[in-house]
Coordinates of C-alpha atoms in Angstrom, one line a residue:
Chain O
M12 CA 34.3 -5.5 11.5
S13 CA 35.5 -2.8 9.1
W14 CA 32.4 -3.6 6.9
L15 CA 30.1 -2.9 9.8
L16 CA 32.0 0.3 10.6
L17 CA 31.7 1.4 7.0
G18 CA 28.0 0.7 7.0
T19 CA 27.4 2.7 10.2
V20 CA 29.5 5.6 8.8
F21 CA 27.6 5.6 5.5
W22 CA 24.3 5.4 7.4
V23 CA 25.0 8.4 9.6
G24 CA 26.3 10.3 6.6
A25 CA 23.2 9.6 4.6
L26 CA 21.0 10.5 7.6
V27 CA 22.7 13.9 7.9
L28 CA 22.4 14.5 4.2
N29 CA 18.7 13.7 4.3
L30 CA 18.1 15.9 7.3
R31 CA 19.7 18.7 5.5
L32 CA 17.8 18.0 2.2
A33 CA 14.5 17.7 4.0
R34 CA 14.9 21.2 5.5
H35 CA 14.3 22.7 2.1
P36 CA 11.3 20.8 0.9
G37 CA 9.1 21.8 -2.0
S38 CA 11.2 21.2 -5.0
R39 CA 10.6 17.9 -6.8
A40 CA 14.4 17.3 -7.1
A41 CA 14.8 17.4 -3.3
R42 CA 11.9 14.9 -2.7
L43 CA 13.4 12.5 -5.3
A44 CA 16.9 12.9 -3.8
V45 CA 15.7 12.1 -0.2
A46 CA 13.9 9.0 -1.4
A47 CA 16.9 8.0 -3.5
V48 CA 19.4 8.5 -0.7
F49 CA 17.2 6.4 1.6
G50 CA 17.0 3.6 -1.0
V51 CA 20.8 3.6 -1.7
T52 CA 21.5 3.6 2.1
L53 CA 19.3 0.6 2.6
L54 CA 21.3 -1.3 -0.1
V55 CA 24.7 -0.2 1.3
V56 CA 23.8 -1.1 4.9
W57 CA 22.4 -4.5 3.7
E58 CA 25.7 -5.2 1.9
C59 CA 27.8 -4.1 4.8
V60 CA 25.8 -6.1 7.4
V61 CA 25.9 -9.3 5.3
R62 CA 29.6 -9.0 4.7
G63 CA 30.5 -7.7 8.2
L64 CA 28.5 -10.4 10.0
G65 CA 29.5 -13.1 7.5
V66 CA 25.8 -14.1 6.8
P67 CA 25.9 -17.2 4.6
G68 CA 24.5 -16.7 1.1
V69 CA 21.9 -19.3 1.6
I70 CA 20.2 -17.1 4.2
L71 CA 20.6 -13.6 2.8
P72 CA 22.9 -12.9 -0.2
P73 CA 24.4 -9.4 -0.5
P74 CA 23.0 -7.0 -3.2
S75 CA 26.2 -7.2 -5.1
A76 CA 25.9 -11.0 -5.5
I77 CA 22.3 -10.5 -6.6
A78 CA 23.3 -8.0 -9.2
A79 CA 26.0 -10.3 -10.5
R80 CA 23.6 -13.2 -10.7
F81 CA 21.1 -10.9 -12.4
A82 CA 23.7 -9.8 -15.0
A83 CA 24.8 -13.4 -15.6
S84 CA 21.4 -14.9 -16.2
T85 CA 19.5 -12.3 -18.1
H86 CA 18.5 -14.9 -20.6
I87 CA 16.7 -17.1 -18.1
L88 CA 15.2 -14.1 -16.5
W89 CA 13.8 -12.9 -19.8
V90 CA 12.3 -16.2 -20.7
D91 CA 10.6 -16.3 -17.3
F92 CA 9.5 -12.7 -17.7
V93 CA 7.8 -13.4 -21.0
Q94 CA 6.2 -16.6 -19.7
T95 CA 4.8 -15.2 -16.5
F96 CA 4.3 -11.5 -17.2
V97 CA 3.5 -11.1 -20.9
K98 CA 1.7 -14.4 -21.4
G99 CA 0.1 -15.0 -18.0
A100 CA -0.4 -11.7 -16.3
L101 CA -0.9 -9.3 -19.2
S102 CA -3.4 -11.4 -21.1
G103 CA -5.3 -12.3 -18.0
Y104 CA -5.3 -8.6 -16.9
A105 CA -6.7 -7.5 -20.3
M106 CA -9.4 -10.2 -20.4
G107 CA -10.4 -9.8 -16.7
C108 CA -10.5 -6.0 -16.7
G109 CA -12.2 -5.8 -20.1
A110 CA -14.9 -8.3 -19.1
A111 CA -15.4 -6.5 -15.8
V112 CA -15.9 -3.1 -17.5
L113 CA -18.4 -4.6 -20.0
T114 CA -20.3 -6.4 -17.2
A115 CA -20.4 -3.2 -15.2
I116 CA -21.9 -1.3 -18.2
A117 CA -24.5 -4.0 -18.7
V118 CA -25.3 -4.1 -14.9
D119 CA -25.5 -0.3 -14.7
R120 CA -28.7 -0.2 -16.7
F121 CA -30.6 -2.3 -14.2
E122 CA -30.9 -0.8 -10.7
F123 CA -32.1 -4.3 -9.4
L124 CA -28.9 -6.1 -10.6
K125 CA -26.7 -3.3 -9.3
R126 CA -28.1 -3.5 -5.8
G127 CA -27.6 -7.3 -5.9
L128 CA -24.2 -7.4 -7.5
L129 CA -22.4 -4.7 -5.5
P130 CA -22.6 -6.4 -2.1
V131 CA -21.7 -9.8 -3.6
G132 CA -18.9 -8.2 -5.6
N133 CA -17.5 -6.4 -2.6
F134 CA -17.7 -9.6 -0.6
V135 CA -15.9 -11.7 -3.3
A136 CA -13.3 -9.0 -3.7
A137 CA -12.3 -9.5 -0.1
L138 CA -12.0 -13.3 -0.4
P139 CA -8.7 -15.1 -0.9
I140 CA -9.3 -15.8 -4.6
I141 CA -5.7 -16.9 -5.0
G142 CA -7.0 -20.2 -3.5
T143 CA -8.7 -21.0 -6.8
A144 CA -5.3 -21.3 -8.4
P145 CA -5.0 -25.1 -7.9
I146 CA -8.5 -25.6 -9.4
L147 CA -7.8 -23.5 -12.4
V148 CA -4.4 -25.1 -13.0
M149 CA -6.3 -28.4 -13.0
W150 CA -8.8 -27.1 -15.6
F151 CA -6.6 -25.2 -18.0
G152 CA -3.3 -27.2 -17.8
F153 CA 0.1 -26.2 -16.7
D154 CA 0.9 -23.6 -19.4
W155 CA 0.1 -19.8 -19.3
Q156 CA -3.6 -20.3 -20.0
S157 CA -4.3 -21.4 -16.4
K158 CA -2.2 -18.4 -15.1
A159 CA -4.3 -16.1 -17.2
A160 CA -7.4 -17.7 -15.8
V161 CA -6.2 -17.1 -12.2
V162 CA -5.5 -13.5 -13.1
V163 CA -8.9 -13.1 -14.6
A164 CA -10.6 -14.5 -11.4
M165 CA -8.5 -12.2 -9.3
V166 CA -9.0 -8.9 -11.1
F167 CA -12.6 -9.3 -12.2
F168 CA -14.4 -8.4 -9.0
P169 CA -12.3 -5.4 -7.7
M170 CA -12.5 -4.0 -11.3
L171 CA -16.3 -4.6 -11.4
V172 CA -16.9 -2.9 -8.1
N173 CA -14.8 0.1 -9.0
T174 CA -16.4 0.5 -12.5
V175 CA -20.0 0.2 -11.2
Q176 CA -19.2 2.9 -8.6
G177 CA -17.6 5.0 -11.3
L178 CA -20.6 4.8 -13.6
E179 CA -22.8 6.1 -10.8
S180 CA -20.5 9.2 -10.2
A181 CA -22.1 11.4 -12.8
T182 CA -24.5 13.8 -11.0
A183 CA -28.3 14.0 -11.5
M184 CA -27.8 17.5 -12.9
Q185 CA -25.4 16.3 -15.6
R186 CA -27.7 13.5 -16.5
D187 CA -30.6 15.9 -16.8
L188 CA -28.5 18.1 -19.0
M189 CA -27.9 15.2 -21.4
R190 CA -31.6 14.5 -21.4
T191 CA -32.4 18.1 -22.3
W192 CA -30.1 17.6 -25.3
S193 CA -32.2 14.5 -26.1
A194 CA -29.1 12.3 -26.0
G195 CA -29.7 8.6 -26.3
R196 CA -28.5 5.9 -23.9
G197 CA -25.4 5.2 -26.0
Q198 CA -24.5 8.9 -26.3
T199 CA -25.0 9.5 -22.6
L200 CA -22.7 6.5 -21.9
M201 CA -19.9 7.6 -24.3
K202 CA -20.0 11.3 -23.6
L203 CA -21.0 11.5 -19.9
T204 CA -21.0 8.4 -17.7
L205 CA -18.0 6.6 -19.1
P206 CA -15.6 9.6 -19.0
A207 CA -16.9 10.5 -15.5
A208 CA -16.2 7.0 -14.4
M209 CA -12.6 7.1 -15.6
P210 CA -11.0 8.1 -12.3
F211 CA -12.7 5.1 -10.7
I212 CA -11.9 2.8 -13.6
F213 CA -8.2 3.7 -13.4
N214 CA -8.2 3.3 -9.6
G215 CA -9.4 -0.3 -10.3
L216 CA -6.9 -0.8 -13.0
K217 CA -4.0 0.3 -10.8
I218 CA -5.1 -2.0 -7.9
C219 CA -5.3 -4.9 -10.5
T220 CA -1.8 -4.4 -11.8
T221 CA -0.4 -5.9 -8.5
L222 CA -3.1 -8.5 -8.2
A223 CA -2.3 -9.7 -11.8
L224 CA 1.3 -10.2 -11.1
I225 CA 0.7 -11.9 -7.8
G226 CA -1.9 -14.2 -9.4
A227 CA 0.4 -15.2 -12.2
I228 CA 3.3 -15.9 -9.9
V229 CA 1.5 -17.8 -7.2
A230 CA -0.5 -19.9 -9.7
E231 CA 2.9 -21.2 -10.9
F232 CA 3.5 -22.7 -7.5
F233 CA 0.8 -25.2 -8.2
G234 CA 2.3 -26.4 -11.4
S235 CA 3.9 -24.9 -14.5
P236 CA 6.1 -25.7 -17.5
I237 CA 9.8 -25.4 -16.7
R238 CA 9.9 -21.7 -17.1
G239 CA 8.2 -18.8 -15.4
M240 CA 9.0 -16.6 -12.4
G241 CA 6.9 -18.5 -9.9
F242 CA 8.4 -21.8 -11.0
R243 CA 11.9 -20.4 -10.8
I244 CA 11.4 -19.0 -7.4
S245 CA 10.0 -22.2 -5.9
T246 CA 12.7 -24.5 -7.5
E247 CA 15.6 -22.2 -6.7
V248 CA 14.4 -21.9 -3.1
G249 CA 14.5 -25.7 -3.0
R250 CA 18.1 -25.6 -4.2
L251 CA 19.0 -22.8 -1.8
A252 CA 20.2 -20.6 -4.7
L253 CA 18.8 -17.5 -3.0
D254 CA 20.7 -15.0 -5.2
M255 CA 18.7 -16.3 -8.2
V256 CA 15.5 -16.0 -6.2
W257 CA 16.4 -12.4 -5.3
A258 CA 17.2 -11.7 -9.0
E259 CA 13.8 -13.0 -9.9
I260 CA 12.2 -10.9 -7.2
T261 CA 14.0 -7.9 -8.6
V262 CA 12.5 -8.6 -12.0
A263 CA 9.1 -9.0 -10.4
A264 CA 9.5 -5.7 -8.6
L265 CA 10.7 -3.9 -11.7
A266 CA 7.9 -5.3 -13.8
G267 CA 5.3 -4.5 -11.2
S268 CA 6.5 -0.9 -10.8
A269 CA 6.7 -0.4 -14.6
F270 CA 3.2 -1.8 -15.1
Y271 CA 1.8 0.4 -12.4
G272 CA 3.7 3.4 -13.8
A273 CA 2.4 2.8 -17.3
V274 CA -1.2 2.6 -16.1
A275 CA -0.7 5.8 -14.0
L276 CA 0.7 7.5 -17.1
I277 CA -2.3 6.6 -19.2
E278 CA -4.5 7.8 -16.4
K279 CA -2.8 11.1 -16.5
G280 CA -3.6 11.5 -20.2
V281 CA -7.2 10.3 -19.9
T282 CA -8.3 12.0 -16.7
F283 CA -6.5 15.3 -17.2
W284 CA -9.7 17.1 -16.2
H285 CA -9.9 15.6 -12.7
P286 CA -8.9 17.7 -9.7
S287 CA -6.4 15.2 -8.5
Q288 CA -4.4 15.5 -11.8
R289 CA -4.6 19.2 -12.2
G290 CA -3.0 20.1 -8.9
Chain S
M29 CA -32.8 -4.2 3.8
R30 CA -34.1 -3.3 0.4
S31 CA -31.1 -5.0 -1.2
V32 CA -31.9 -8.4 0.3
L33 CA -34.0 -9.6 -2.6
P34 CA -31.5 -8.4 -5.3
V35 CA -28.6 -10.1 -3.4
L36 CA -30.5 -13.3 -3.1
T37 CA -31.3 -13.2 -6.8
V38 CA -27.7 -12.8 -7.7
V39 CA -26.6 -15.6 -5.3
A40 CA -29.3 -17.8 -6.8
A41 CA -28.1 -17.0 -10.3
I42 CA -24.6 -17.9 -9.4
L43 CA -25.7 -21.2 -7.9
G44 CA -27.7 -21.9 -11.1
I45 CA -24.7 -21.2 -13.3
W46 CA -22.6 -23.4 -11.0
Y47 CA -24.9 -26.4 -11.4
A48 CA -25.2 -25.9 -15.1
A49 CA -21.4 -25.6 -15.4
S50 CA -20.8 -28.7 -13.3
V51 CA -23.1 -30.8 -15.4
W52 CA -21.4 -29.5 -18.5
M53 CA -17.8 -29.9 -17.3
N54 CA -18.4 -33.4 -15.7
S55 CA -20.4 -34.8 -18.7
T56 CA -17.2 -35.7 -20.6
W57 CA -16.3 -38.2 -17.9
T58 CA -19.8 -39.6 -17.7
L59 CA -20.1 -40.0 -21.4
D60 CA -16.7 -41.6 -21.5
Q61 CA -17.6 -44.1 -18.9
A62 CA -20.9 -44.9 -20.6
Q63 CA -19.2 -45.4 -23.9
R64 CA -16.8 -47.9 -22.3
A65 CA -19.7 -49.7 -20.8
G66 CA -21.4 -49.7 -24.1
T67 CA -24.5 -47.8 -23.0
T68 CA -26.0 -44.4 -23.9
P69 CA -27.3 -42.6 -20.8
T70 CA -30.5 -40.6 -21.0
F71 CA -30.3 -37.0 -20.1
S72 CA -31.6 -37.4 -16.6
E73 CA -29.2 -40.2 -15.9
M74 CA -26.3 -38.1 -17.1
V75 CA -27.3 -35.2 -14.9
T76 CA -27.6 -37.3 -11.7
D77 CA -24.3 -38.9 -12.5
T78 CA -22.4 -35.6 -13.1
L79 CA -23.6 -34.2 -9.8
A80 CA -22.5 -37.2 -7.8
Q81 CA -19.0 -38.1 -9.1
E82 CA -16.1 -39.1 -6.8
R83 CA -13.6 -36.7 -8.3
P84 CA -15.5 -34.3 -10.5
K85 CA -13.9 -31.6 -12.5
L86 CA -16.3 -29.1 -10.9
P87 CA -18.1 -30.5 -7.8
A88 CA -21.7 -29.4 -7.4
P89 CA -22.5 -27.0 -4.6
H90 CA -24.3 -29.6 -2.5
Q91 CA -21.2 -31.9 -2.7
V92 CA -19.0 -29.1 -1.4
A93 CA -21.6 -28.3 1.3
R94 CA -21.7 -31.9 2.4
E95 CA -17.9 -32.2 2.5
L96 CA -17.8 -28.9 4.6
W97 CA -20.5 -30.3 7.0
E98 CA -18.7 -33.7 7.3
T99 CA -15.3 -32.2 8.0
T100 CA -16.4 -29.5 10.4
V101 CA -19.3 -30.8 12.4
E102 CA -19.0 -34.6 12.2
K103 CA -15.2 -34.8 12.8
S104 CA -13.8 -34.1 16.2
I105 CA -11.9 -30.8 16.3
T106 CA -8.6 -32.4 17.2
S107 CA -8.7 -34.8 14.3
R108 CA -6.3 -34.1 11.5
R109 CA -9.1 -34.6 9.0
S110 CA -11.2 -31.9 10.6
L111 CA -11.3 -28.7 8.6
V112 CA -11.8 -26.7 11.8
H113 CA -8.4 -27.9 12.9
H114 CA -6.7 -26.7 9.6
A115 CA -8.7 -23.5 9.6
W116 CA -7.6 -22.7 13.1
I117 CA -3.9 -23.2 12.2
T118 CA -4.3 -20.8 9.3
L119 CA -6.4 -18.4 11.3
S120 CA -3.9 -18.2 14.2
A121 CA -1.0 -17.5 11.9
A122 CA -3.1 -14.8 10.1
L123 CA -4.2 -13.2 13.3
A124 CA -0.7 -13.1 14.8
G125 CA 0.6 -11.6 11.6
F126 CA -2.2 -9.2 11.4
A127 CA -1.6 -8.0 15.0
I128 CA 2.2 -7.5 14.3
G129 CA 1.7 -5.9 10.9
T130 CA -1.0 -3.5 12.2
G131 CA 1.1 -2.5 15.3
L132 CA 4.2 -1.8 13.3
G133 CA 2.1 0.0 10.6
I134 CA 0.5 2.3 13.0
L135 CA 3.9 3.1 14.6
L136 CA 5.5 3.8 11.3
A137 CA 2.6 6.0 10.3
V138 CA 3.0 8.0 13.5
G139 CA 6.7 8.4 12.7
I140 CA 6.0 9.5 9.2
V141 CA 3.4 12.1 10.2
H142 CA 5.7 13.6 12.8
S143 CA 9.0 13.6 11.0
R144 CA 9.5 15.2 7.6
V145 CA 12.7 13.2 6.9
M146 CA 10.8 9.9 7.4
D147 CA 8.0 11.1 5.3
M148 CA 10.2 12.1 2.4
S149 CA 12.4 9.0 2.6
V150 CA 10.1 6.1 3.7
M151 CA 6.8 7.1 2.2
P152 CA 7.8 6.9 -1.5
W153 CA 9.2 3.4 -0.9
A154 CA 6.1 2.3 1.1
I155 CA 4.0 3.3 -1.9
A156 CA 6.3 1.8 -4.4
S157 CA 6.4 -1.5 -2.5
Q158 CA 2.6 -1.7 -3.1
T159 CA 3.3 -2.3 -6.7
I160 CA 5.7 -5.2 -6.0
P161 CA 4.2 -8.7 -5.8
I162 CA 5.3 -9.3 -2.2
L163 CA 3.7 -12.7 -2.1
A164 CA 6.4 -14.0 -4.5
I165 CA 8.9 -13.7 -1.6
A166 CA 6.7 -16.0 0.6
P167 CA 8.4 -19.3 -0.1
M168 CA 11.8 -17.8 0.4
I169 CA 11.0 -16.3 3.8
I170 CA 9.6 -19.7 4.9
V171 CA 12.6 -21.7 3.7
V172 CA 15.2 -19.2 5.1
L173 CA 13.5 -19.0 8.5
N174 CA 13.3 -22.8 8.6
S175 CA 17.0 -23.0 7.9
V176 CA 17.7 -20.6 10.7
G177 CA 15.6 -22.7 13.0
V178 CA 12.4 -20.7 13.2
T179 CA 9.5 -23.0 12.4
G180 CA 5.8 -23.3 13.1
L181 CA 3.6 -20.3 13.4
L182 CA 6.1 -17.5 13.1
P183 CA 7.2 -17.7 9.5
K184 CA 3.6 -17.6 8.2
A185 CA 2.8 -14.8 10.6
I186 CA 5.7 -12.8 9.3
I187 CA 4.3 -13.0 5.7
S188 CA 0.9 -12.1 7.0
A189 CA 2.4 -9.2 8.9
Y190 CA 4.2 -8.0 5.8
L191 CA 1.1 -8.1 3.7
S192 CA -1.1 -6.3 6.2
F193 CA 1.6 -3.8 7.1
F194 CA 1.4 -1.5 4.0
P195 CA -2.3 -0.9 3.8
V196 CA -2.3 0.1 7.4
V197 CA 0.7 2.5 6.9
V198 CA -0.8 4.2 3.9
G199 CA -4.3 4.4 5.5
M200 CA -3.1 5.7 8.8
V201 CA -0.8 8.3 7.3
S202 CA -3.7 9.8 5.4
G203 CA -5.9 9.4 8.5
L204 CA -3.5 11.1 10.9
R205 CA -3.3 14.0 8.3
S206 CA -7.0 14.2 7.8
P207 CA -7.7 17.0 10.4
D208 CA -7.9 20.2 8.4
A209 CA -5.8 23.3 8.9
M210 CA -8.6 25.0 10.8
Q211 CA -8.7 22.3 13.4
M212 CA -4.9 22.3 13.8
D213 CA -5.0 26.0 14.2
L214 CA -7.6 25.8 16.9
L215 CA -5.4 23.4 18.9
R216 CA -2.5 25.8 18.4
T217 CA -4.6 28.7 19.8
Y218 CA -5.1 26.4 22.8
S219 CA -1.3 26.1 22.9
A220 CA -1.6 22.3 22.7
S221 CA 1.6 20.3 22.5
R222 CA 2.3 17.9 19.7
A223 CA 1.5 15.0 21.9
Q224 CA -1.9 16.5 22.9
A225 CA -2.6 17.3 19.3
F226 CA -1.9 13.7 18.5
W227 CA -4.1 12.1 21.2
K228 CA -7.0 14.6 21.1
L229 CA -7.2 15.3 17.4
R230 CA -5.1 13.3 15.0
L231 CA -5.8 9.8 16.5
P232 CA -9.5 10.2 16.9
A233 CA -9.8 11.7 13.4
S234 CA -7.9 8.8 11.9
M235 CA -10.3 6.1 13.1
P236 CA -12.4 5.8 10.0
Y237 CA -9.2 5.5 7.9
L238 CA -7.8 2.9 10.3
F239 CA -10.8 0.7 10.1
A240 CA -10.9 0.9 6.3
S241 CA -7.3 -0.2 6.0
L242 CA -7.8 -2.8 8.7
K243 CA -10.4 -4.5 6.6
V244 CA -8.0 -4.6 3.6
G245 CA -5.2 -5.7 5.9
V246 CA -7.0 -8.6 7.5
A247 CA -8.0 -10.1 4.2
A248 CA -4.4 -9.7 3.0
S249 CA -3.1 -11.4 6.1
L250 CA -5.3 -14.5 5.5
V251 CA -4.0 -14.7 1.9
G252 CA -0.5 -14.4 3.3
A253 CA -1.0 -17.2 5.8
I254 CA -2.5 -19.5 3.1
V255 CA 0.3 -18.9 0.6
G256 CA 2.8 -19.2 3.4
E257 CA 1.7 -22.8 3.9
L258 CA 2.4 -23.9 0.4
P259 CA 6.2 -24.3 0.4
T260 CA 6.4 -26.2 3.6
G261 CA 4.9 -29.1 1.7
A262 CA 1.3 -29.6 2.8
V263 CA 1.7 -30.2 6.5
A264 CA -1.3 -28.5 8.0
G265 CA -3.6 -25.5 7.4
L266 CA -5.9 -24.5 4.6
G267 CA -3.1 -23.8 2.2
A268 CA -1.8 -27.4 2.8
R269 CA -5.4 -28.7 2.1
L270 CA -5.4 -26.8 -1.2
L271 CA -2.0 -28.2 -2.2
A272 CA -2.7 -31.8 -1.1
G273 CA -6.0 -31.6 -2.9
S274 CA -4.3 -30.4 -6.0
Y275 CA -1.7 -33.2 -5.8
Y276 CA -4.2 -36.0 -5.4
G277 CA -7.0 -34.6 -7.6
Q278 CA -9.4 -34.3 -4.6
T279 CA -11.4 -31.4 -6.1
V280 CA -14.1 -31.6 -3.4
Q281 CA -11.4 -31.1 -0.8
I282 CA -10.0 -28.1 -2.6
W283 CA -13.4 -26.5 -2.9
S284 CA -14.2 -27.1 0.8
A285 CA -10.9 -25.6 1.8
L286 CA -11.6 -22.6 -0.4
F287 CA -15.0 -22.1 1.1
M288 CA -13.6 -22.4 4.6
A289 CA -11.1 -19.6 3.7
A290 CA -13.9 -17.5 2.3
I291 CA -15.9 -18.0 5.5
L292 CA -12.9 -17.1 7.6
A293 CA -12.2 -13.9 5.6
A294 CA -15.9 -13.0 5.8
L295 CA -15.9 -13.5 9.6
M296 CA -12.7 -11.4 10.1
V297 CA -13.9 -8.6 7.9
G298 CA -17.3 -8.8 9.6
A299 CA -15.8 -8.7 13.0
I300 CA -13.7 -5.6 12.2
G301 CA -16.8 -4.0 10.7
L302 CA -18.6 -4.6 14.0
V303 CA -15.8 -3.1 16.0
Q304 CA -15.8 -0.2 13.6
R305 CA -19.5 0.5 14.0
I306 CA -19.4 0.3 17.8
T307 CA -16.3 2.5 18.0
L308 CA -17.5 5.1 15.6
R309 CA -20.9 5.2 17.3
R310 CA -19.3 5.7 20.8
M311 CA -17.1 8.5 19.3
G312 CA -20.1 10.1 17.7
M313 CA -18.7 9.7 14.2
A314 CA -21.2 7.2 12.9
R315 CA -23.1 8.5 9.9

């Protein structure tokens, strides 16, 4: 009972604090503080509710138990992280996105192909491609190669559609200018269309960060060696060791956010000229 | 209309690559069998054999099409072997989840637009949660809800709702904010209340954004329902067909389930596109 009371008190206190903070918006620190207070409150209320109501750990473990499990099994988590994220997701992401950009550059030269490929690409991008996971696991075996293949299949079409749209974004005026300078196809591509496409390309890259991680994890549900985040999640769920599952999800969340943040940071450096980055 | 020919060309090219790939990938098995029998097949014999195997590595398009036809049209809908039966199970979970997720998403977006505290506290987390592989939680949600006694449609619907929730929140927040300062000022000169501003300006202005995010959300909800069927151990639904097919090496079954999922996704996105076109035309917003 006292836990529930504590939770309520903390919640009300945080709400008052946030209301006061939100009255003076504008500064970056205030914005960060409000979001941070909300996040911390969520964790504290979770902890208090679980302890106060005596929710069993096999249904919802408290954050403290998850943190303890996280600290106790960093070794396993690291092995899983390397297997799923570095080997599976990152390699697939690099291959898929690279292939998509190259395909887009090739397609961009032919109006006919572009008109055919864009609708098909848009259509495929909306399909549940994750369903190809069992097939690809069958083809490429249980190890990380099949996960990378699933990731390639998932990121290729969103990336292709974004890049093709980006390559079209240079205006006719700009193209004409390049022509008056008698720039060749390669020069126009490197100096005008590719830089102009960067905001779109990075939009695609950012969407694909999440897709890559999801693809690598879900592909492991269909078979994997005895390590990997998806493998650990599905087996620990079976053993009802939910604190381990949550620790694994924490790793996935951290990895996903860091991956996204890294791509966003690179974007900031590359597309510094774009209005959305100058503001 | 002028893109019909290019699209058909691309589709034909994909089919051609598919046939070539299935000949190439299945030839190992054929050659292996032939070697054991002590014969060397001619090229045409090999091609016909690779395109008609029982459990090919990559089934040819016509095999998948025949399986689709047999399991949808020739089986009665109530049969457990009917793909329509499985598709309906997945579709109902996806649609239920989509409805829940969209409703909650719109409500949260309305709250975010009207309350600065909510905007500053919830919005960063809503955006951050997009970078988290939410699907990884799916098996846990299923198992936990099963252990609490919630089974059947609802656990899958919750995963679908969760996946379709965030696109709708993010889309609706930018949609409800899309009226520019001039339009808001005009309403203020009419001394419109906040509720009036919401119903007469913000909500209508958000419709294009809503439909764009609904399309993303409906596709996501289908993925959620399919993945939600995996951990329950292949009972029913398209996800179960995928899992069972992968256990027993029934590649044709996997591919037909995959195509059924693709058809469902296309139908749902198409249906929303239709509603979008009708709504926007009646609102005079169609371009």
